[in-house]
mmCIF file of C-alpha atoms in Angstrom:
data_model
loop_
_atom_site.group_PDB
_atom_site.id
_atom_site.type_symbol
_atom_site.label_atom_id
_atom_site.label_comp_id
_atom_site.label_asym_id
_atom_site.label_seq_id
_atom_site.Cartn_x
_atom_site.Cartn_y
_atom_site.Cartn_z
ATOM 1 C CA UNK X 72 126.816 63.870 21.770
ATOM 2 C CA UNK X 73 122.827 63.746 22.726
ATOM 3 C CA UNK X 74 124.048 61.299 25.462
ATOM 4 C CA UNK X 75 126.223 63.515 26.771
ATOM 5 C CA UNK X 76 123.603 66.728 27.411
ATOM 6 C CA UNK X 77 122.019 64.454 28.728
ATOM 7 C CA UNK X 78 124.475 63.012 31.037
ATOM 8 C CA UNK X 79 125.562 67.189 32.130
ATOM 9 C CA UNK X 80 121.616 67.474 32.719
ATOM 10 C CA UNK X 81 120.976 65.148 34.972
ATOM 11 C CA UNK X 82 124.298 65.870 36.797
ATOM 12 C CA UNK X 83 123.473 69.665 36.720
ATOM 13 C CA UNK X 84 120.412 68.197 38.956
ATOM 14 C CA UNK X 85 121.296 65.888 40.861
ATOM 15 C CA UNK X 86 123.943 68.084 42.242
ATOM 16 C CA UNK X 87 121.422 70.628 42.922
ATOM 17 C CA UNK X 88 119.013 68.058 44.991
ATOM 18 C CA UNK X 89 122.554 67.227 46.606
ATOM 19 C CA UNK X 90 122.541 71.106 47.570
ATOM 20 C CA UNK X 91 119.285 71.651 48.748
ATOM 21 C CA UNK X 92 119.227 68.491 50.898
ATOM 22 C CA UNK X 93 122.436 70.111 52.576
ATOM 23 C CA UNK X 94 121.140 73.116 52.804
ATOM 24 C CA UNK X 95 117.832 72.025 54.548
ATOM 25 C CA UNK X 96 120.162 69.638 56.525
ATOM 26 C CA UNK X 97 121.119 72.387 58.016
ATOM 27 C CA UNK X 98 118.517 74.796 58.789
ATOM 28 C CA UNK X 99 117.236 71.036 60.351
ATOM 29 C CA UNK X 100 120.626 71.358 63.047
ATOM 30 C CA UNK X 101 121.277 75.160 63.717
ATOM 31 C CA UNK X 102 118.675 77.466 62.839
ATOM 32 C CA UNK X 103 116.570 76.034 65.966
ATOM 33 C CA UNK X 104 119.359 76.453 68.234
ATOM 34 C CA UNK X 105 119.815 80.115 66.628
ATOM 35 C CA UNK X 106 116.465 80.278 67.519
ATOM 36 C CA UNK X 107 117.058 78.741 71.017
ATOM 37 C CA UNK X 108 119.016 80.623 71.555
ATOM 38 C CA UNK X 109 117.733 83.769 70.926
ATOM 39 C CA UNK X 110 114.204 83.060 73.445
ATOM 40 C CA UNK X 111 116.836 83.767 76.761
ATOM 41 C CA UNK X 112 116.719 86.745 78.026
ATOM 42 C CA UNK X 113 120.924 88.555 77.840
ATOM 43 C CA UNK X 114 122.263 88.884 80.849
ATOM 44 C CA UNK X 115 124.806 92.618 81.718
ATOM 45 C CA UNK X 116 123.952 93.576 78.076
ATOM 46 C CA UNK X 117 124.704 96.331 76.881
ATOM 47 C CA UNK X 118 121.986 99.212 75.552
ATOM 48 C CA UNK X 119 121.245 99.648 72.264
ATOM 49 C CA UNK X 120 118.239 101.152 70.993
ATOM 50 C CA UNK X 121 117.842 99.411 68.256
ATOM 51 C CA UNK X 122 117.624 96.106 70.629
ATOM 52 C CA UNK X 123 114.572 98.521 72.973
ATOM 53 C CA UNK X 124 111.225 98.186 70.948
ATOM 54 C CA UNK X 125 108.686 100.926 72.080
ATOM 55 C CA UNK X 126 106.517 97.940 72.606
ATOM 56 C CA UNK X 127 105.057 95.525 75.739
ATOM 57 C CA UNK X 128 108.255 93.990 78.052
ATOM 58 C CA UNK X 129 110.698 96.994 76.763
ATOM 59 C CA UNK X 130 111.489 100.000 78.092
ATOM 60 C CA UNK X 131 113.965 102.295 76.897
ATOM 61 C CA UNK X 132 114.502 105.004 79.447
ATOM 62 C CA UNK X 133 116.714 108.093 80.334
ATOM 63 C CA UNK X 134 118.495 109.746 83.413
ATOM 64 C CA UNK X 135 121.476 111.645 84.703
ATOM 65 C CA UNK X 136 123.682 109.004 84.756
ATOM 66 C CA UNK X 137 122.936 106.937 80.602
ATOM 67 C CA UNK X 138 120.772 105.112 78.902
ATOM 68 C CA UNK X 139 118.951 101.880 79.874
ATOM 69 C CA UNK X 140 117.278 99.417 78.096
ATOM 70 C CA UNK X 141 115.151 97.654 80.986
ATOM 71 C CA UNK X 142 112.763 94.997 81.116
ATOM 72 C CA UNK X 143 109.876 93.688 82.573
ATOM 73 C CA UNK X 144 106.887 91.421 82.839
ATOM 74 C CA UNK X 145 104.143 91.791 83.850
ATOM 75 C CA UNK X 146 100.309 89.572 83.787
ATOM 76 C CA UNK X 147 96.851 91.051 83.315
ATOM 77 C CA UNK X 148 95.802 94.076 82.368
ATOM 78 C CA UNK X 149 97.419 97.271 83.266
ATOM 79 C CA UNK X 150 96.094 99.883 80.884
ATOM 80 C CA UNK X 151 94.446 102.492 83.149
ATOM 81 C CA UNK X 152 94.759 100.376 86.209
ATOM 82 C CA UNK X 153 94.542 101.616 90.076
ATOM 83 C CA UNK X 154 97.123 100.287 91.355
ATOM 84 C CA UNK X 155 99.656 97.686 90.001
ATOM 85 C CA UNK X 156 102.342 96.029 92.342
ATOM 86 C CA UNK X 157 106.561 96.018 91.203
ATOM 87 C CA UNK X 158 108.597 93.769 92.486
ATOM 88 C CA UNK X 159 112.454 93.671 92.433
ATOM 89 C CA UNK X 160 114.029 90.568 93.063
ATOM 90 C CA UNK X 161 117.362 89.870 95.398
ATOM 91 C CA UNK X 162 121.239 89.913 94.295
ATOM 92 C CA UNK X 163 121.327 87.207 91.094
ATOM 93 C CA UNK X 164 125.270 87.906 91.466
ATOM 94 C CA UNK X 165 126.010 84.128 91.456
ATOM 95 C CA UNK X 166 124.720 83.382 88.210
ATOM 96 C CA UNK X 167 126.320 86.050 86.295
ATOM 97 C CA UNK X 168 128.732 83.390 85.249
ATOM 98 C CA UNK X 169 126.016 80.974 83.990
ATOM 99 C CA UNK X 170 125.298 81.270 80.025
ATOM 100 C CA UNK X 171 121.604 82.428 79.953
ATOM 101 C CA UNK X 172 120.290 78.769 78.689
ATOM 102 C CA UNK X 173 121.073 77.743 82.550
ATOM 103 C CA UNK X 174 119.506 79.692 84.463
ATOM 104 C CA UNK X 175 115.982 79.299 85.993
ATOM 105 C CA UNK X 176 112.634 80.954 84.627
ATOM 106 C CA UNK X 177 115.317 83.375 81.768
ATOM 107 C CA UNK X 178 113.018 83.631 79.422
ATOM 108 C CA UNK X 179 110.059 86.476 78.525
ATOM 109 C CA UNK X 180 107.225 83.743 78.046
ATOM 110 C CA UNK X 181 108.080 81.987 81.745
ATOM 111 C CA UNK X 182 108.977 85.622 83.562
ATOM 112 C CA UNK X 183 105.512 86.797 82.145
ATOM 113 C CA UNK X 184 103.874 83.584 83.291
ATOM 114 C CA UNK X 185 105.501 83.821 86.969
ATOM 115 C CA UNK X 186 103.777 87.690 86.690
ATOM 116 C CA UNK X 187 100.271 85.957 85.324
ATOM 117 C CA UNK X 188 100.179 83.395 88.031
ATOM 118 C CA UNK X 189 100.910 86.199 90.700
ATOM 119 C CA UNK X 190 98.290 88.712 89.658
ATOM 120 C CA UNK X 191 95.467 85.128 89.676
ATOM 121 C CA UNK X 192 96.643 84.448 93.571
ATOM 122 C CA UNK X 193 96.899 88.320 94.647
ATOM 123 C CA UNK X 194 94.153 89.685 92.137
ATOM 124 C CA UNK X 195 95.693 92.608 91.293
ATOM 125 C CA UNK X 196 98.027 93.257 88.286
ATOM 126 C CA UNK X 197 101.620 92.147 89.283
ATOM 127 C CA UNK X 198 105.111 93.148 87.596
ATOM 128 C CA UNK X 199 108.228 92.305 87.699
ATOM 129 C CA UNK X 200 110.532 94.804 86.827
ATOM 130 C CA UNK X 201 114.192 93.369 85.891
ATOM 131 C CA UNK X 202 117.027 95.015 88.031
ATOM 132 C CA UNK X 203 120.029 96.327 85.693
ATOM 133 C CA UNK X 204 121.918 93.745 83.692
ATOM 134 C CA UNK X 205 119.553 90.364 84.699
ATOM 135 C CA UNK X 206 117.046 89.370 82.861
ATOM 136 C CA UNK X 207 117.331 91.322 79.651
ATOM 137 C CA UNK X 208 118.069 94.690 81.278
ATOM 138 C CA UNK X 209 121.112 96.257 80.418
ATOM 139 C CA UNK X 210 123.783 97.045 82.896
ATOM 140 C CA UNK X 211 126.460 95.152 84.733
ATOM 141 C CA UNK X 212 124.899 93.919 87.870
ATOM 142 C CA UNK X 213 128.404 93.839 89.654
ATOM 143 C CA UNK X 214 127.815 97.269 89.886
ATOM 144 C CA UNK X 215 124.424 97.374 91.988
ATOM 145 C CA UNK X 216 123.737 99.297 94.479
ATOM 146 C CA UNK X 217 125.444 102.306 92.411
ATOM 147 C CA UNK X 218 123.479 104.748 92.025
ATOM 148 C CA UNK X 219 122.792 104.698 88.666
ATOM 149 C CA UNK X 220 121.036 101.228 89.453
ATOM 150 C CA UNK X 221 118.220 103.073 90.921
ATOM 151 C CA UNK X 222 117.796 105.770 88.775
ATOM 152 C CA UNK X 223 117.539 103.289 86.160
ATOM 153 C CA UNK X 224 114.311 101.941 87.788
ATOM 154 C CA UNK X 225 113.227 105.042 88.875
ATOM 155 C CA UNK X 226 113.133 105.887 84.977
ATOM 156 C CA UNK X 227 111.317 102.929 84.341
ATOM 157 C CA UNK X 228 108.908 103.103 86.812
ATOM 158 C CA UNK X 229 107.657 106.354 85.296
ATOM 159 C CA UNK X 230 107.564 105.205 82.240
ATOM 160 C CA UNK X 231 105.689 102.194 82.585
ATOM 161 C CA UNK X 232 103.199 104.809 84.426
ATOM 162 C CA UNK X 233 102.958 107.132 81.312
ATOM 163 C CA UNK X 234 102.863 104.256 79.050
ATOM 164 C CA UNK X 235 99.718 102.179 81.425
ATOM 165 C CA UNK X 236 98.252 105.311 82.561
ATOM 166 C CA UNK X 237 98.813 103.569 85.904
ATOM 167 C CA UNK X 238 97.883 105.897 89.079
ATOM 168 C CA UNK X 239 99.654 103.624 92.418
ATOM 169 C CA UNK X 240 102.338 101.605 92.650
ATOM 170 C CA UNK X 241 102.962 98.912 95.224
ATOM 171 C CA UNK X 242 106.667 98.169 95.643
ATOM 172 C CA UNK X 243 107.494 94.718 96.516
ATOM 173 C CA UNK X 244 111.277 93.831 97.471
ATOM 174 C CA UNK X 245 112.999 91.155 98.873
ATOM 175 C CA UNK X 246 117.270 91.960 100.237
ATOM 176 C CA UNK X 247 118.665 93.273 96.788
ATOM 177 C CA UNK X 248 115.340 94.035 96.228
ATOM 178 C CA UNK X 249 113.664 95.463 99.671
ATOM 179 C CA UNK X 250 117.509 97.324 98.530
ATOM 180 C CA UNK X 251 116.322 98.976 95.085
ATOM 181 C CA UNK X 252 112.226 100.268 96.574
ATOM 182 C CA UNK X 253 113.640 101.754 99.383
ATOM 183 C CA UNK X 254 116.086 103.779 97.148
ATOM 184 C CA UNK X 255 113.224 104.731 94.530
ATOM 185 C CA UNK X 256 111.356 105.942 97.264
ATOM 186 C CA UNK X 257 114.172 108.538 98.756
ATOM 187 C CA UNK X 258 113.479 109.880 94.883
ATOM 188 C CA UNK X 259 110.773 112.265 95.580
ATOM 189 C CA UNK X 260 107.933 109.463 93.909
ATOM 190 C CA UNK X 261 104.529 110.633 94.842
ATOM 191 C CA UNK X 262 102.559 107.381 93.378
ATOM 192 C CA UNK X 263 103.475 105.247 95.824
ATOM 193 C CA UNK X 264 100.938 102.992 97.318
ATOM 194 C CA UNK X 265 102.828 100.868 99.765
ATOM 195 C CA UNK X 266 106.298 99.603 100.151
ATOM 196 C CA UNK X 267 107.188 96.381 101.502
ATOM 197 C CA UNK X 268 110.575 95.324 102.337
ATOM 198 C CA UNK X 269 111.300 92.345 103.726
ATOM 199 C CA UNK X 270 114.798 91.348 104.352
ATOM 200 C CA UNK X 271 116.685 94.915 102.485
ATOM 201 C CA UNK X 272 120.100 95.434 102.964
ATOM 202 C CA UNK X 273 121.064 98.263 104.505
ATOM 203 C CA UNK X 274 124.011 100.461 106.263
ATOM 204 C CA UNK X 275 125.275 99.296 103.231
ATOM 205 C CA UNK X 276 129.419 99.964 104.854
ATOM 206 C CA UNK X 277 128.635 98.720 107.925
ATOM 207 C CA UNK X 278 126.254 95.765 106.108
ATOM 208 C CA UNK X 279 129.731 94.786 104.044
ATOM 209 C CA UNK X 280 132.359 95.232 106.957
ATOM 210 C CA UNK X 281 130.396 92.502 108.869
ATOM 211 C CA UNK X 282 130.759 90.296 106.339
ATOM 212 C CA UNK X 283 134.100 90.253 106.038
ATOM 213 C CA UNK X 284 134.731 89.903 109.731
ATOM 214 C CA UNK X 285 132.662 86.617 109.132
ATOM 215 C CA UNK X 286 134.762 85.292 106.193
ATOM 216 C CA UNK X 287 137.552 86.222 107.810
ATOM 217 C CA UNK X 288 138.416 88.595 105.598
ATOM 218 C CA UNK X 289 139.952 91.989 106.166
ATOM 219 C CA UNK X 290 137.440 95.085 106.620
ATOM 220 C CA UNK X 291 137.585 98.041 103.718
ATOM 221 C CA UNK X 292 135.489 100.490 105.761
ATOM 222 C CA UNK X 293 134.896 102.187 102.464
ATOM 223 C CA UNK X 294 134.079 99.585 100.244
ATOM 224 C CA UNK X 295 130.569 97.872 99.593
ATOM 225 C CA UNK X 296 129.892 94.383 99.281
ATOM 226 C CA UNK X 297 130.266 94.856 95.366
ATOM 227 C CA UNK X 298 133.634 95.654 96.484
ATOM 228 C CA UNK X 299 132.588 99.715 95.242
ATOM 229 C CA UNK X 300 133.060 103.123 96.538
ATOM 230 C CA UNK X 301 129.780 104.562 97.442
ATOM 231 C CA UNK X 302 127.010 102.735 97.246
ATOM 232 C CA UNK X 303 123.592 104.843 97.215
ATOM 233 C CA UNK X 304 122.376 103.955 100.793
ATOM 234 C CA UNK X 305 118.475 104.615 101.303
ATOM 235 C CA UNK X 306 119.491 104.532 105.185
ATOM 236 C CA UNK X 307 121.555 108.306 104.061
ATOM 237 C CA UNK X 308 118.680 109.529 101.636
ATOM 238 C CA UNK X 309 115.401 109.416 104.100
ATOM 239 C CA UNK X 310 114.841 113.313 103.330
ATOM 240 C CA UNK X 311 114.189 112.258 99.625
ATOM 241 C CA UNK X 312 110.478 110.213 100.784
ATOM 242 C CA UNK X 313 107.720 112.671 100.439
ATOM 243 C CA UNK X 314 105.394 113.330 103.403
ATOM 244 C CA UNK X 315 102.076 111.186 102.697
ATOM 245 C CA UNK X 316 99.554 110.375 105.150
ATOM 246 C CA UNK X 317 98.515 107.225 103.341
ATOM 247 C CA UNK X 318 101.041 105.712 102.045
ATOM 248 C CA UNK X 319 102.423 102.249 104.563
ATOM 249 C CA UNK X 320 106.313 101.320 103.975
ATOM 250 C CA UNK X 321 106.177 97.293 105.641
ATOM 251 C CA UNK X 322 109.824 96.302 106.883
ATOM 252 C CA UNK X 323 109.669 92.174 107.240
ATOM 253 C CA UNK X 324 113.008 90.646 109.114
ATOM 254 C CA UNK X 325 114.127 88.153 110.485
ATOM 255 C CA UNK X 326 116.701 88.598 114.018
ATOM 256 C CA UNK X 327 118.686 85.859 112.958
ATOM 257 C CA UNK X 328 119.332 86.691 109.238
ATOM 258 C CA UNK X 329 122.760 86.228 108.377
ATOM 259 C CA UNK X 330 122.968 88.188 104.722
ATOM 260 C CA UNK X 331 121.254 91.555 105.728
ATOM 261 C CA UNK X 332 121.864 92.282 109.364
ATOM 262 C CA UNK X 333 118.080 92.672 110.872
ATOM 263 C CA UNK X 334 119.199 95.439 113.168
ATOM 264 C CA UNK X 335 120.776 97.426 110.137
ATOM 265 C CA UNK X 336 116.495 96.878 108.709
ATOM 266 C CA UNK X 337 115.724 97.973 112.553
ATOM 267 C CA UNK X 338 118.084 101.171 112.013
ATOM 268 C CA UNK X 339 116.183 101.666 108.014
ATOM 269 C CA UNK X 340 112.943 101.189 110.538
ATOM 270 C CA UNK X 341 113.688 103.986 113.226
ATOM 271 C CA UNK X 342 115.166 106.922 110.902
ATOM 272 C CA UNK X 343 112.106 106.064 108.800
ATOM 273 C CA UNK X 344 109.836 105.924 111.724
ATOM 274 C CA UNK X 345 111.589 109.431 112.935
ATOM 275 C CA UNK X 346 110.883 110.995 109.894
ATOM 276 C CA UNK X 347 108.450 111.127 110.521
ATOM 277 C CA UNK X 348 106.532 108.252 107.969
ATOM 278 C CA UNK X 349 104.011 105.858 108.761
ATOM 279 C CA UNK X 350 105.843 102.480 108.644
ATOM 280 C CA UNK X 351 105.565 98.864 110.683
ATOM 281 C CA UNK X 352 108.373 96.520 111.711
ATOM 282 C CA UNK X 353 106.997 93.182 111.456
ATOM 283 C CA UNK X 354 109.686 89.533 112.475
ATOM 284 C CA UNK X 355 109.198 86.981 110.044
ATOM 285 C CA UNK X 356 109.678 83.259 109.748
ATOM 286 C CA UNK X 357 112.589 82.502 107.843
ATOM 287 C CA UNK X 358 114.413 79.064 105.957
ATOM 288 C CA UNK X 359 117.728 78.150 107.376
ATOM 289 C CA UNK X 360 120.575 78.056 107.937
ATOM 290 C CA UNK X 361 120.930 81.972 106.559
ATOM 291 C CA UNK X 362 117.644 83.483 108.043
ATOM 292 C CA UNK X 363 117.300 85.252 104.791
ATOM 293 C CA UNK X 364 114.609 84.395 102.593
ATOM 294 C CA UNK X 365 111.045 83.801 103.782
ATOM 295 C CA UNK X 366 109.096 80.582 104.802
ATOM 296 C CA UNK X 367 105.515 82.100 104.243
ATOM 297 C CA UNK X 368 103.745 84.486 101.674
ATOM 298 C CA UNK X 369 102.921 86.834 103.946
ATOM 299 C CA UNK X 370 105.271 89.943 102.000
ATOM 300 C CA UNK X 371 102.563 88.769 98.766
ATOM 301 C CA UNK X 372 99.634 89.224 101.845
ATOM 302 C CA UNK X 373 100.917 92.521 102.631
ATOM 303 C CA UNK X 374 101.300 93.793 99.010
ATOM 304 C CA UNK X 375 97.513 92.043 98.202
ATOM 305 C CA UNK X 376 95.734 93.726 101.462
ATOM 306 C CA UNK X 377 97.640 97.402 100.813
ATOM 307 C CA UNK X 378 96.668 96.651 96.758
ATOM 308 C CA UNK X 379 93.535 96.665 97.533
ATOM 309 C CA UNK X 380 93.524 99.190 100.536
ATOM 310 C CA UNK X 381 91.359 95.640 102.410
#
């Protein structure tokens, strides 16, 4: 009997040890992958309050078209900053079918490191604000340039200002990011020191028509290049730009641009200029073959000069 009792005790002990080993192996293989996946920023996510804490990098915002969690990534101290440069990236539709881990710089740490590096270069606090549906911000990037996208970003800018008691902003965009910055300008803000709009998309339905013809497709005169009707086009909301003799707007572009036609950028410039606002048009060097992306850091230099008042 003692032999049997001893045998079963050893058997049970061995089984427990084996179970612990198996549990350890499961943790070893699966937990790091779960933690690694959690580090990547979500794309095209749904706004959930429980996933949008009231802490740095998150802004829970409300506007007339709903709620959103807008992510931002900062470098430097934002608290009581007299001026902050806020950057908006161009369209990222080419990334929508990729897994989050396959998207470049798609973690909070990496995006904050970019903002920190830019802050050191420009000597002004820099914030990368993620457009809806990209880099962790809720929303659908396929529905970009619709009113909701720009209402969300405008509300996020107000929330950022309130959180850190920021006095003024410099808006800096490229391509679709310039369209977003221009749209924010038209929403009655009085805290914009200047806006630097590089290779921006304006007169959106006309641009869509031209792009369709260039691609050999039948144009749809009432649809944006996204395939959606009624985009929010800053060109037709210029009356919403508040007069401000101290604010300066810069339009940077290249006549060879095959993505955002330069003459439509000039059209926006002319309309803003006619409305009496301080605006400057500059031709800049861009990279072939599409001549859309700037080949130098001119937009950063202009933003820095404006922010520092040099």
